[in-house]
mmCIF file of N, CA, C and O in Angstrom:
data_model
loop_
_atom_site.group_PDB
_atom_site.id
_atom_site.type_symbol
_atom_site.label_atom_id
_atom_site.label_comp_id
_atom_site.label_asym_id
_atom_site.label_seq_id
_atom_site.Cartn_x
_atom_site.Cartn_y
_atom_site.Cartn_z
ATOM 1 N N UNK X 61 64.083 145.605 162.269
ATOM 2 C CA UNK X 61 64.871 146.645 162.904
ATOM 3 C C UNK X 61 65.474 146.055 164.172
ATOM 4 O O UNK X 61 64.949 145.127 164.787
ATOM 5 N N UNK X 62 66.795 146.751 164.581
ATOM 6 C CA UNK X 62 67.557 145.849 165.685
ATOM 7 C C UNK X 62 67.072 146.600 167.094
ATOM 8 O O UNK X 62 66.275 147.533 167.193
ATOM 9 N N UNK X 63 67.695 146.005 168.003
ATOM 10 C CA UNK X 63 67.205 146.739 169.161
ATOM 11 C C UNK X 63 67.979 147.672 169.875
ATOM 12 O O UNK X 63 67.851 148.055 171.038
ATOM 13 N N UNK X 64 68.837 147.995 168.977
ATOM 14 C CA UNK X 64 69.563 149.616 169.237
ATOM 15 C C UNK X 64 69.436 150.782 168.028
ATOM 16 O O UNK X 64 70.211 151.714 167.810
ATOM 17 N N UNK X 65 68.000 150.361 167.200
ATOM 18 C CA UNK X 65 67.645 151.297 166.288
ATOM 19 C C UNK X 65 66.310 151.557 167.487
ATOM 20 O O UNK X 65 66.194 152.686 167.965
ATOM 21 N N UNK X 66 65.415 150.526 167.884
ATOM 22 C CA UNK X 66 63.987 150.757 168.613
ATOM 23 C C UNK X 66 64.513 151.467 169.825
ATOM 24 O O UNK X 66 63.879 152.418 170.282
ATOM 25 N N UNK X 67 65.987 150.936 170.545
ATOM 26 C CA UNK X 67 66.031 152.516 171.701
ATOM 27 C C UNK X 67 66.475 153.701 171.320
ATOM 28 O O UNK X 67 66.336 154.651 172.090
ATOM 29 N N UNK X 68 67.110 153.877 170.025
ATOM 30 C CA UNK X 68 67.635 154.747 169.426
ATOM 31 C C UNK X 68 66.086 155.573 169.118
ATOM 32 O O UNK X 68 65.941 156.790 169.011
ATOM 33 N N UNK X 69 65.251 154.747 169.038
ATOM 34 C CA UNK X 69 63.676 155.873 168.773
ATOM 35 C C UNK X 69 62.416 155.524 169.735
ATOM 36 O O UNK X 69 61.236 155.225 169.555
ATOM 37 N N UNK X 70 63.201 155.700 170.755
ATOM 38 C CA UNK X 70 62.720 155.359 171.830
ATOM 39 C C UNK X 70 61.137 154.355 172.677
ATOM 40 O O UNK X 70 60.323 154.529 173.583
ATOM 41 N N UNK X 71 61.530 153.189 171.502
ATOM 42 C CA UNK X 71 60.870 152.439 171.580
ATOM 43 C C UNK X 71 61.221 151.208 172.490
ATOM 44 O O UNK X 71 61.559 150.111 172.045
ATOM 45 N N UNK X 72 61.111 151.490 173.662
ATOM 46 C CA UNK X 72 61.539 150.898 174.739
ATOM 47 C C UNK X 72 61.246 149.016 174.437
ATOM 48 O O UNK X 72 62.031 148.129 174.101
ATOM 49 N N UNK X 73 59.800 148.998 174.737
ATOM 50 C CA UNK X 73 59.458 147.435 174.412
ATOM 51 C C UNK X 73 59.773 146.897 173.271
ATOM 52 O O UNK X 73 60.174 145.734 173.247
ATOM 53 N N UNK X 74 59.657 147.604 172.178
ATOM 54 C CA UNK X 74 60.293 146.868 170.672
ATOM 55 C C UNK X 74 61.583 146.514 170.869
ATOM 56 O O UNK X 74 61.932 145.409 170.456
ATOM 57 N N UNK X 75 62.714 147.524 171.653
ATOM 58 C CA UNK X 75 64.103 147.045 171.610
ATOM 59 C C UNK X 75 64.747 146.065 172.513
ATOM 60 O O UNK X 75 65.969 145.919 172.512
ATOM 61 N N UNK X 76 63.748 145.211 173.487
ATOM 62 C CA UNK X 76 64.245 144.357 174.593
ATOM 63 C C UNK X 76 64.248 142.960 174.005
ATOM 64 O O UNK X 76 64.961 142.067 174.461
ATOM 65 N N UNK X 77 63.257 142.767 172.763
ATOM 66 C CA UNK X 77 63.654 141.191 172.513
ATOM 67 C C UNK X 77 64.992 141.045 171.983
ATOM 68 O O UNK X 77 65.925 140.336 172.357
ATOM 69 N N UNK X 78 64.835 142.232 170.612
ATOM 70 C CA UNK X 78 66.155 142.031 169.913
ATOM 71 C C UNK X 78 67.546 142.224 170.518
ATOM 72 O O UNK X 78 68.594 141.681 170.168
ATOM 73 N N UNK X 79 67.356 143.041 171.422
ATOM 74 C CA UNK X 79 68.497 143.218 172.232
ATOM 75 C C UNK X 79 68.811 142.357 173.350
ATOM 76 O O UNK X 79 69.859 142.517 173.975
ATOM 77 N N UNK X 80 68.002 141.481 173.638
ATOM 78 C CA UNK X 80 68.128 140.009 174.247
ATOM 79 C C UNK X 80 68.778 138.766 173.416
ATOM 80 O O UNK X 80 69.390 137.835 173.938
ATOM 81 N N UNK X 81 68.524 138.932 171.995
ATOM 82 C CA UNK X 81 68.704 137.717 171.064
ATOM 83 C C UNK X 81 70.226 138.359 170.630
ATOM 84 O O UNK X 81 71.040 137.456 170.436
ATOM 85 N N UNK X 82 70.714 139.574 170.459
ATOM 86 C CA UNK X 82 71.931 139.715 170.070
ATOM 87 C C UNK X 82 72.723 139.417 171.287
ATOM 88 O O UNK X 82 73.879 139.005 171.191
ATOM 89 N N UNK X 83 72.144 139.609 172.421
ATOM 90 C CA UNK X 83 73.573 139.311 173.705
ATOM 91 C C UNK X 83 73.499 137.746 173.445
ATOM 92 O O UNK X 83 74.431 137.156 172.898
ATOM 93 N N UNK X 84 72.495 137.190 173.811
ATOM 94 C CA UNK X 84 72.457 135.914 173.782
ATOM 95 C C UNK X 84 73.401 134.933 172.632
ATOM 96 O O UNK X 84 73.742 133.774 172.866
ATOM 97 N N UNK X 85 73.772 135.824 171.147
ATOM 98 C CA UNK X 85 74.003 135.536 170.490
ATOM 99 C C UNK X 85 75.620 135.895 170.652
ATOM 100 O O UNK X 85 76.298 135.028 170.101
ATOM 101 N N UNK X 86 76.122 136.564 171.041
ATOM 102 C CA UNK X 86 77.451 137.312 171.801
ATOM 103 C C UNK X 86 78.188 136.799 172.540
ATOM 104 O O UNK X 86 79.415 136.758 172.450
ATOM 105 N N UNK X 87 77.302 136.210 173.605
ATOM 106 C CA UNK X 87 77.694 135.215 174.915
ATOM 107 C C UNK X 87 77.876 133.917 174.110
ATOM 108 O O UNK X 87 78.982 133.411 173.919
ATOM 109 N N UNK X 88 76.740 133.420 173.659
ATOM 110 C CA UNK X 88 76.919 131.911 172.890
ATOM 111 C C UNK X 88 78.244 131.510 171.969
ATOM 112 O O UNK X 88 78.739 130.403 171.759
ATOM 113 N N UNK X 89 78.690 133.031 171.425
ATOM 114 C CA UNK X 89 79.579 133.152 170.156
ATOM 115 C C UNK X 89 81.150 133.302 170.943
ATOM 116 O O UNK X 89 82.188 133.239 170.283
ATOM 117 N N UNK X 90 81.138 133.553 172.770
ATOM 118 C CA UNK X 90 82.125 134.125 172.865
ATOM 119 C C UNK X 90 83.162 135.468 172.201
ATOM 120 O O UNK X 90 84.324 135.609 171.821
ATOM 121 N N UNK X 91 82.006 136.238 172.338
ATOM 122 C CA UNK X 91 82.684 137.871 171.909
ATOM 123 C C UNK X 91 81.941 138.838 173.160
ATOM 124 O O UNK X 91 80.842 139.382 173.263
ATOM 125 N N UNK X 92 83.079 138.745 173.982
ATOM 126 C CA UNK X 92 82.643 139.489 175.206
ATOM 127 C C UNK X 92 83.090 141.006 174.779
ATOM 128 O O UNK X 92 82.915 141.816 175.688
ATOM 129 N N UNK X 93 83.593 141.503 173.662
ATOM 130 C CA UNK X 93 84.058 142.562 173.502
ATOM 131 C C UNK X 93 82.715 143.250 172.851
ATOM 132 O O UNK X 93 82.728 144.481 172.852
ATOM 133 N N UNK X 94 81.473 142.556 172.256
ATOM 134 C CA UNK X 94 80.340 142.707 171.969
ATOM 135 C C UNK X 94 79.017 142.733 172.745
ATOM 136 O O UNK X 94 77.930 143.284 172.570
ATOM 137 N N UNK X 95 79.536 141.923 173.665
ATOM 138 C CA UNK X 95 78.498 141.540 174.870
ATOM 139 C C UNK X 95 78.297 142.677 175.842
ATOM 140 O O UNK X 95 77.254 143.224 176.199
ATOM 141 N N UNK X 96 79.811 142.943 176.251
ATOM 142 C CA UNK X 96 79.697 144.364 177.708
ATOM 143 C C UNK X 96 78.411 145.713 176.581
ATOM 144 O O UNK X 96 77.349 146.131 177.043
ATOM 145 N N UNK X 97 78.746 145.943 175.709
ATOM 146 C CA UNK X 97 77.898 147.149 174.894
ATOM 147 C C UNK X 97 76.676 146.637 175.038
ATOM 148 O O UNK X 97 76.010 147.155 175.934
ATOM 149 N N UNK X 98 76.030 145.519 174.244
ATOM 150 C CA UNK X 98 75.041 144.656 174.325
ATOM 151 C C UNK X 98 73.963 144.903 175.590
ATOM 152 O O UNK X 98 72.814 145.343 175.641
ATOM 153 N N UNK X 99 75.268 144.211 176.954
ATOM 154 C CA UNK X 99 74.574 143.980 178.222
ATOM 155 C C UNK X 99 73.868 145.718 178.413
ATOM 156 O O UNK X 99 72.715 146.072 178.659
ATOM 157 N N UNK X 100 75.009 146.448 178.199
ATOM 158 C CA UNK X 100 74.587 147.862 179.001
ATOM 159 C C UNK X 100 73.496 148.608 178.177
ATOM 160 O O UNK X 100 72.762 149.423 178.735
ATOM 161 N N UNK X 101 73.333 148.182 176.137
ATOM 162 C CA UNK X 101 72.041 148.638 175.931
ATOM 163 C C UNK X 101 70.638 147.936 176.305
ATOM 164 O O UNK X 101 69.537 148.467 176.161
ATOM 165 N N UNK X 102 70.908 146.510 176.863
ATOM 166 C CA UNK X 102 69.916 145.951 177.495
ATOM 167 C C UNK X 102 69.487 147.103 178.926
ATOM 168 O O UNK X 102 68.508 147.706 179.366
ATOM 169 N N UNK X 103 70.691 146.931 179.180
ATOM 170 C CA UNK X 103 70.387 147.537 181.014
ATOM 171 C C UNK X 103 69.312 149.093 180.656
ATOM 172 O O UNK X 103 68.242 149.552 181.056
ATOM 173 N N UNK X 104 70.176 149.390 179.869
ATOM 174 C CA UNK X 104 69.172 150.981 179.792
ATOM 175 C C UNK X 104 67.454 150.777 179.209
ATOM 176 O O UNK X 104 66.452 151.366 179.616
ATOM 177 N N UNK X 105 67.577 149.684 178.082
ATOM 178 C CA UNK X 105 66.036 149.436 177.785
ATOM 179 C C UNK X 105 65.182 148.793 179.339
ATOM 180 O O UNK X 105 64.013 149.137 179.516
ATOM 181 N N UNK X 106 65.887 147.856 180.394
ATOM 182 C CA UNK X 106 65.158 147.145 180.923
ATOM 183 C C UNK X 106 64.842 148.210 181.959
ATOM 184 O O UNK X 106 63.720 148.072 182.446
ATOM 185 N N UNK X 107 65.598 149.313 182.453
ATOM 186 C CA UNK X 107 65.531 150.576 182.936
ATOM 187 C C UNK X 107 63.934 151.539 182.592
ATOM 188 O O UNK X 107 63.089 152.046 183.329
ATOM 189 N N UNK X 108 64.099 151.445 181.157
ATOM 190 C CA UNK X 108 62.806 151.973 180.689
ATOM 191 C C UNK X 108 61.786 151.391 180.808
ATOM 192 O O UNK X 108 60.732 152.000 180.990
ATOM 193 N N UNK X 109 61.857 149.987 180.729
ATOM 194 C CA UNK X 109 60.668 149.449 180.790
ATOM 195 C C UNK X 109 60.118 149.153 181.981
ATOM 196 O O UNK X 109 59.173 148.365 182.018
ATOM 197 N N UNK X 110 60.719 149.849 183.366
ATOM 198 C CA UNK X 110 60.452 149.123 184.750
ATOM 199 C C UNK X 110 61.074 147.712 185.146
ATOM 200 O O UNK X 110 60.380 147.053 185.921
ATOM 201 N N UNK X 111 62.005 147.277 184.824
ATOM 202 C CA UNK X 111 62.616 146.108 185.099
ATOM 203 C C UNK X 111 64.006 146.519 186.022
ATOM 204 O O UNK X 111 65.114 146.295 185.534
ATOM 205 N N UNK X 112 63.946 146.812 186.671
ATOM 206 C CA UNK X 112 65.146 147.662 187.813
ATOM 207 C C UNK X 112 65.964 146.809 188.192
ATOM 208 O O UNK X 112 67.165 147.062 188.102
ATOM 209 N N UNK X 113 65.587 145.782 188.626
ATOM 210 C CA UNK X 113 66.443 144.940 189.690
ATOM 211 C C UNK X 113 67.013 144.036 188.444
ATOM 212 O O UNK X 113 68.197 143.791 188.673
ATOM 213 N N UNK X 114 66.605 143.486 187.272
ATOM 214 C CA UNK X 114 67.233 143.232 186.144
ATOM 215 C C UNK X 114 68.071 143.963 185.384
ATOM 216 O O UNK X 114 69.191 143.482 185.210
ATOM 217 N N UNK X 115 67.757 145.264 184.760
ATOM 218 C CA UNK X 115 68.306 146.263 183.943
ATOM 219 C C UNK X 115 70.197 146.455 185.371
ATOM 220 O O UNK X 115 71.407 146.330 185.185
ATOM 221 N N UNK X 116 69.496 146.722 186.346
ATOM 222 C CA UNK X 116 70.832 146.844 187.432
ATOM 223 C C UNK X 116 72.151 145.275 187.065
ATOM 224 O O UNK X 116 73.318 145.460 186.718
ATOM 225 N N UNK X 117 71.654 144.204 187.227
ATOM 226 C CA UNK X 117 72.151 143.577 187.003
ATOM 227 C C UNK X 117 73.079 143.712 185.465
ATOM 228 O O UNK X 117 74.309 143.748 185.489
ATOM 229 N N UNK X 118 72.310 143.776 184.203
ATOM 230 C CA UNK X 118 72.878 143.924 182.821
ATOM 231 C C UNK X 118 73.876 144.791 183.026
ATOM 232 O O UNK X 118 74.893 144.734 182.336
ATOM 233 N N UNK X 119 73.667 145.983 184.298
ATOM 234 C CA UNK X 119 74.339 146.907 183.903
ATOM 235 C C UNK X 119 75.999 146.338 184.565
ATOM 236 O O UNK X 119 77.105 146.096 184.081
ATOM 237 N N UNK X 120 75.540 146.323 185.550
ATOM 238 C CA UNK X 120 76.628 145.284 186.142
ATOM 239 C C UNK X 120 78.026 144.784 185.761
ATOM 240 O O UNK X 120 79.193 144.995 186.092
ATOM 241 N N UNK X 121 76.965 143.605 184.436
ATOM 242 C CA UNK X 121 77.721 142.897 183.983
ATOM 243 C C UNK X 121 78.165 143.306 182.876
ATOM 244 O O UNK X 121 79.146 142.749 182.384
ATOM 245 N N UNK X 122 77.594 144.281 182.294
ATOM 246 C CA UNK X 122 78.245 145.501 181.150
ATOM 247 C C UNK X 122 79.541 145.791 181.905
ATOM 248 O O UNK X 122 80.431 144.946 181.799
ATOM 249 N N UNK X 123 79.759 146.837 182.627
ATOM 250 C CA UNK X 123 80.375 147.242 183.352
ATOM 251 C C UNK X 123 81.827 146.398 183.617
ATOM 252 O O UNK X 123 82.874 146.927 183.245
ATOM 253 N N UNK X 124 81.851 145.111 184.250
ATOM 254 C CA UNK X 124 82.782 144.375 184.725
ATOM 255 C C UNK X 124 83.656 144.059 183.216
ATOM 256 O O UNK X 124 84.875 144.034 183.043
ATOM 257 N N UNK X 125 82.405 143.808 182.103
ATOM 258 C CA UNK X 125 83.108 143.252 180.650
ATOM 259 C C UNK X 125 83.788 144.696 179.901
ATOM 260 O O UNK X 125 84.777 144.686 179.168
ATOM 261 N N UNK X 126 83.106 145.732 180.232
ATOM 262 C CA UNK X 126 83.958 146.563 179.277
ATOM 263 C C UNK X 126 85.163 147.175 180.341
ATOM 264 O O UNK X 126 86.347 147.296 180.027
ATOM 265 N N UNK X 127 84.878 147.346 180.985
ATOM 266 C CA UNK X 127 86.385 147.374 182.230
ATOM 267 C C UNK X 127 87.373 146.426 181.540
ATOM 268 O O UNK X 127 88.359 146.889 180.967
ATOM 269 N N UNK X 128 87.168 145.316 181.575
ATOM 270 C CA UNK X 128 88.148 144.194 181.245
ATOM 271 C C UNK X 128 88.725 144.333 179.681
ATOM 272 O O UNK X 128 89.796 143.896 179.260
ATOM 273 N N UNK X 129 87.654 145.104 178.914
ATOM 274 C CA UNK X 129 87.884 145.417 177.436
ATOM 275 C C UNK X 129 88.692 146.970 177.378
ATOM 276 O O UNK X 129 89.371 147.363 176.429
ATOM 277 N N UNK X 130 88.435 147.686 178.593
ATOM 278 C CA UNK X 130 89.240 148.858 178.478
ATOM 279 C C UNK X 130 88.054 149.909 177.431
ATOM 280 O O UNK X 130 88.376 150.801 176.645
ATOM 281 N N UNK X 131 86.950 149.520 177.699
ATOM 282 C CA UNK X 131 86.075 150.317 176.404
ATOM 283 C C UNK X 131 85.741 151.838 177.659
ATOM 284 O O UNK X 131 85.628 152.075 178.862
ATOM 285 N N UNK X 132 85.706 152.561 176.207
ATOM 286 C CA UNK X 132 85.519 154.131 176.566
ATOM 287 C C UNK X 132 84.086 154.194 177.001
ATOM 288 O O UNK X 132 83.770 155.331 177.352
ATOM 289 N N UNK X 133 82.868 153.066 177.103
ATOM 290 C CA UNK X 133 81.513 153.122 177.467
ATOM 291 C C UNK X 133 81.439 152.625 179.194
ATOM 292 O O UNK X 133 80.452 152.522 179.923
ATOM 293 N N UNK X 134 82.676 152.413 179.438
ATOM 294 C CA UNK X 134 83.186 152.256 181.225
ATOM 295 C C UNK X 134 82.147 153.491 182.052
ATOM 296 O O UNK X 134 81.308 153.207 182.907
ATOM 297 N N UNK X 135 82.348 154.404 181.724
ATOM 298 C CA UNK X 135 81.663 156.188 182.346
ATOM 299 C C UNK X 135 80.581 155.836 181.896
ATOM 300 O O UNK X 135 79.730 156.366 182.611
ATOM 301 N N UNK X 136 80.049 155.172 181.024
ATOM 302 C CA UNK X 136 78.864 155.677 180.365
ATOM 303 C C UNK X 136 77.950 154.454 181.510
ATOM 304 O O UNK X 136 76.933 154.788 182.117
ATOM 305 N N UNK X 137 78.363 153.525 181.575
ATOM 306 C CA UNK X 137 77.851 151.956 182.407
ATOM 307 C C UNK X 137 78.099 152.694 184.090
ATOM 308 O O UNK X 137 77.200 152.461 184.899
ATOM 309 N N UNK X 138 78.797 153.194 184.366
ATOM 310 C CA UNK X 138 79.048 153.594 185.630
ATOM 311 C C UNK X 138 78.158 154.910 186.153
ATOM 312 O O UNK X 138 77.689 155.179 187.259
ATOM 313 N N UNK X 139 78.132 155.650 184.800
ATOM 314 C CA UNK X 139 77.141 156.760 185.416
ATOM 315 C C UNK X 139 75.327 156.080 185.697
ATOM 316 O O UNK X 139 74.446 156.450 186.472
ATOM 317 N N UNK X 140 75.369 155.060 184.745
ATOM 318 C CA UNK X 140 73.684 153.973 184.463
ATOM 319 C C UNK X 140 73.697 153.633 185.694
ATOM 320 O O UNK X 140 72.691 153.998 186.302
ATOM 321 N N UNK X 141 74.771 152.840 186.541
ATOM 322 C CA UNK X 141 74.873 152.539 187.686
ATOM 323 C C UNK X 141 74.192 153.303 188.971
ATOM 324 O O UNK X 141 73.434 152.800 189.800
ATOM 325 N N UNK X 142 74.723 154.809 188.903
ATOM 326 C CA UNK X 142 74.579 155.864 189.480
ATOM 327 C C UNK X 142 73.100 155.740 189.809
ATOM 328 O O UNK X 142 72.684 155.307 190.883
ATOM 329 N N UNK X 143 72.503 156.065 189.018
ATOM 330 C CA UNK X 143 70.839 156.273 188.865
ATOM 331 C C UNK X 143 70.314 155.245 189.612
ATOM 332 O O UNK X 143 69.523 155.617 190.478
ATOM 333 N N UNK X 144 70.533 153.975 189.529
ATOM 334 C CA UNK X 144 70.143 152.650 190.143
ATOM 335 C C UNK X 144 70.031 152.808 192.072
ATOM 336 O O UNK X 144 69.255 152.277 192.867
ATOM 337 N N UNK X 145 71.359 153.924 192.310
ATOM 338 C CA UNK X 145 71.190 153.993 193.756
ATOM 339 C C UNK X 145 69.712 155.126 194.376
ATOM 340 O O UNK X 145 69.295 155.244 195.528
ATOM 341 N N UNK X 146 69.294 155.711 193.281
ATOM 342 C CA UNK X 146 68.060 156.130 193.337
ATOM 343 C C UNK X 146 66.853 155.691 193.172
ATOM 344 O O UNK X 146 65.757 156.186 193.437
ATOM 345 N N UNK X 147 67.190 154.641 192.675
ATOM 346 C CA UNK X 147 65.945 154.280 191.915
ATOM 347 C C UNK X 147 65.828 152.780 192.607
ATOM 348 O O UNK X 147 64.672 152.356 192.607
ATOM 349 N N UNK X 148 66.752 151.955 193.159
ATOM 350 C CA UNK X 148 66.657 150.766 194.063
ATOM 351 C C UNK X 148 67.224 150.400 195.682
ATOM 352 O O UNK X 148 67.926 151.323 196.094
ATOM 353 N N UNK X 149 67.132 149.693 196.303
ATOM 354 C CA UNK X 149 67.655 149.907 197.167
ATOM 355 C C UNK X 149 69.306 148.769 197.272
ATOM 356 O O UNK X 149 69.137 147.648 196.793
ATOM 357 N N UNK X 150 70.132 148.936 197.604
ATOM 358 C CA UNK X 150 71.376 148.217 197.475
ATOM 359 C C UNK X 150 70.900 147.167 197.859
ATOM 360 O O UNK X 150 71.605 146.161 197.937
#
């Protein structure tokens, strides 16, 4: 199972390897139009799992790639963002 079926059932730790090995596999492949989605379902698993100052980063870099892709998950990475100013300190 991939690791946007294990956050899809909210199996936080099951979905961080696989969802590590598909970005990794994204970035390596040069398909950043795959990667910004990728990064930002990382960011939300590493979110769940207590990884803050990481998951912030993914989200980040989600963010900057689907901006550049023009993807409709822009709001969705920006609102993830949001939460981060609660939850870390700038």
């Amino acid at each position: 199972m991939g690791g946007a079926n294990h956050a899809a059932l909210v199996q936080w730790q099951r979905a961080e390897g696989p969802l590590r090995s598909a970005l990794a596999a994204f970035e390596d492949s040069d398909i950043p139009a795959w990667s910004g989605p990728a990064h930002l379902e990382l960011g939300i698993v590493l979110r769940h799992v207590g990884k803050l100052a990481e998951a912030r980063t993914a989200v980040r870099a989600a963010l900057a790639t689907l901006t550049q892709h023009r993807s409709p998950r822009q709001a969705e990475a920006r609102a993830e963002l949001r939460l981060f100013d609660t939850l870390l300190p700038s």
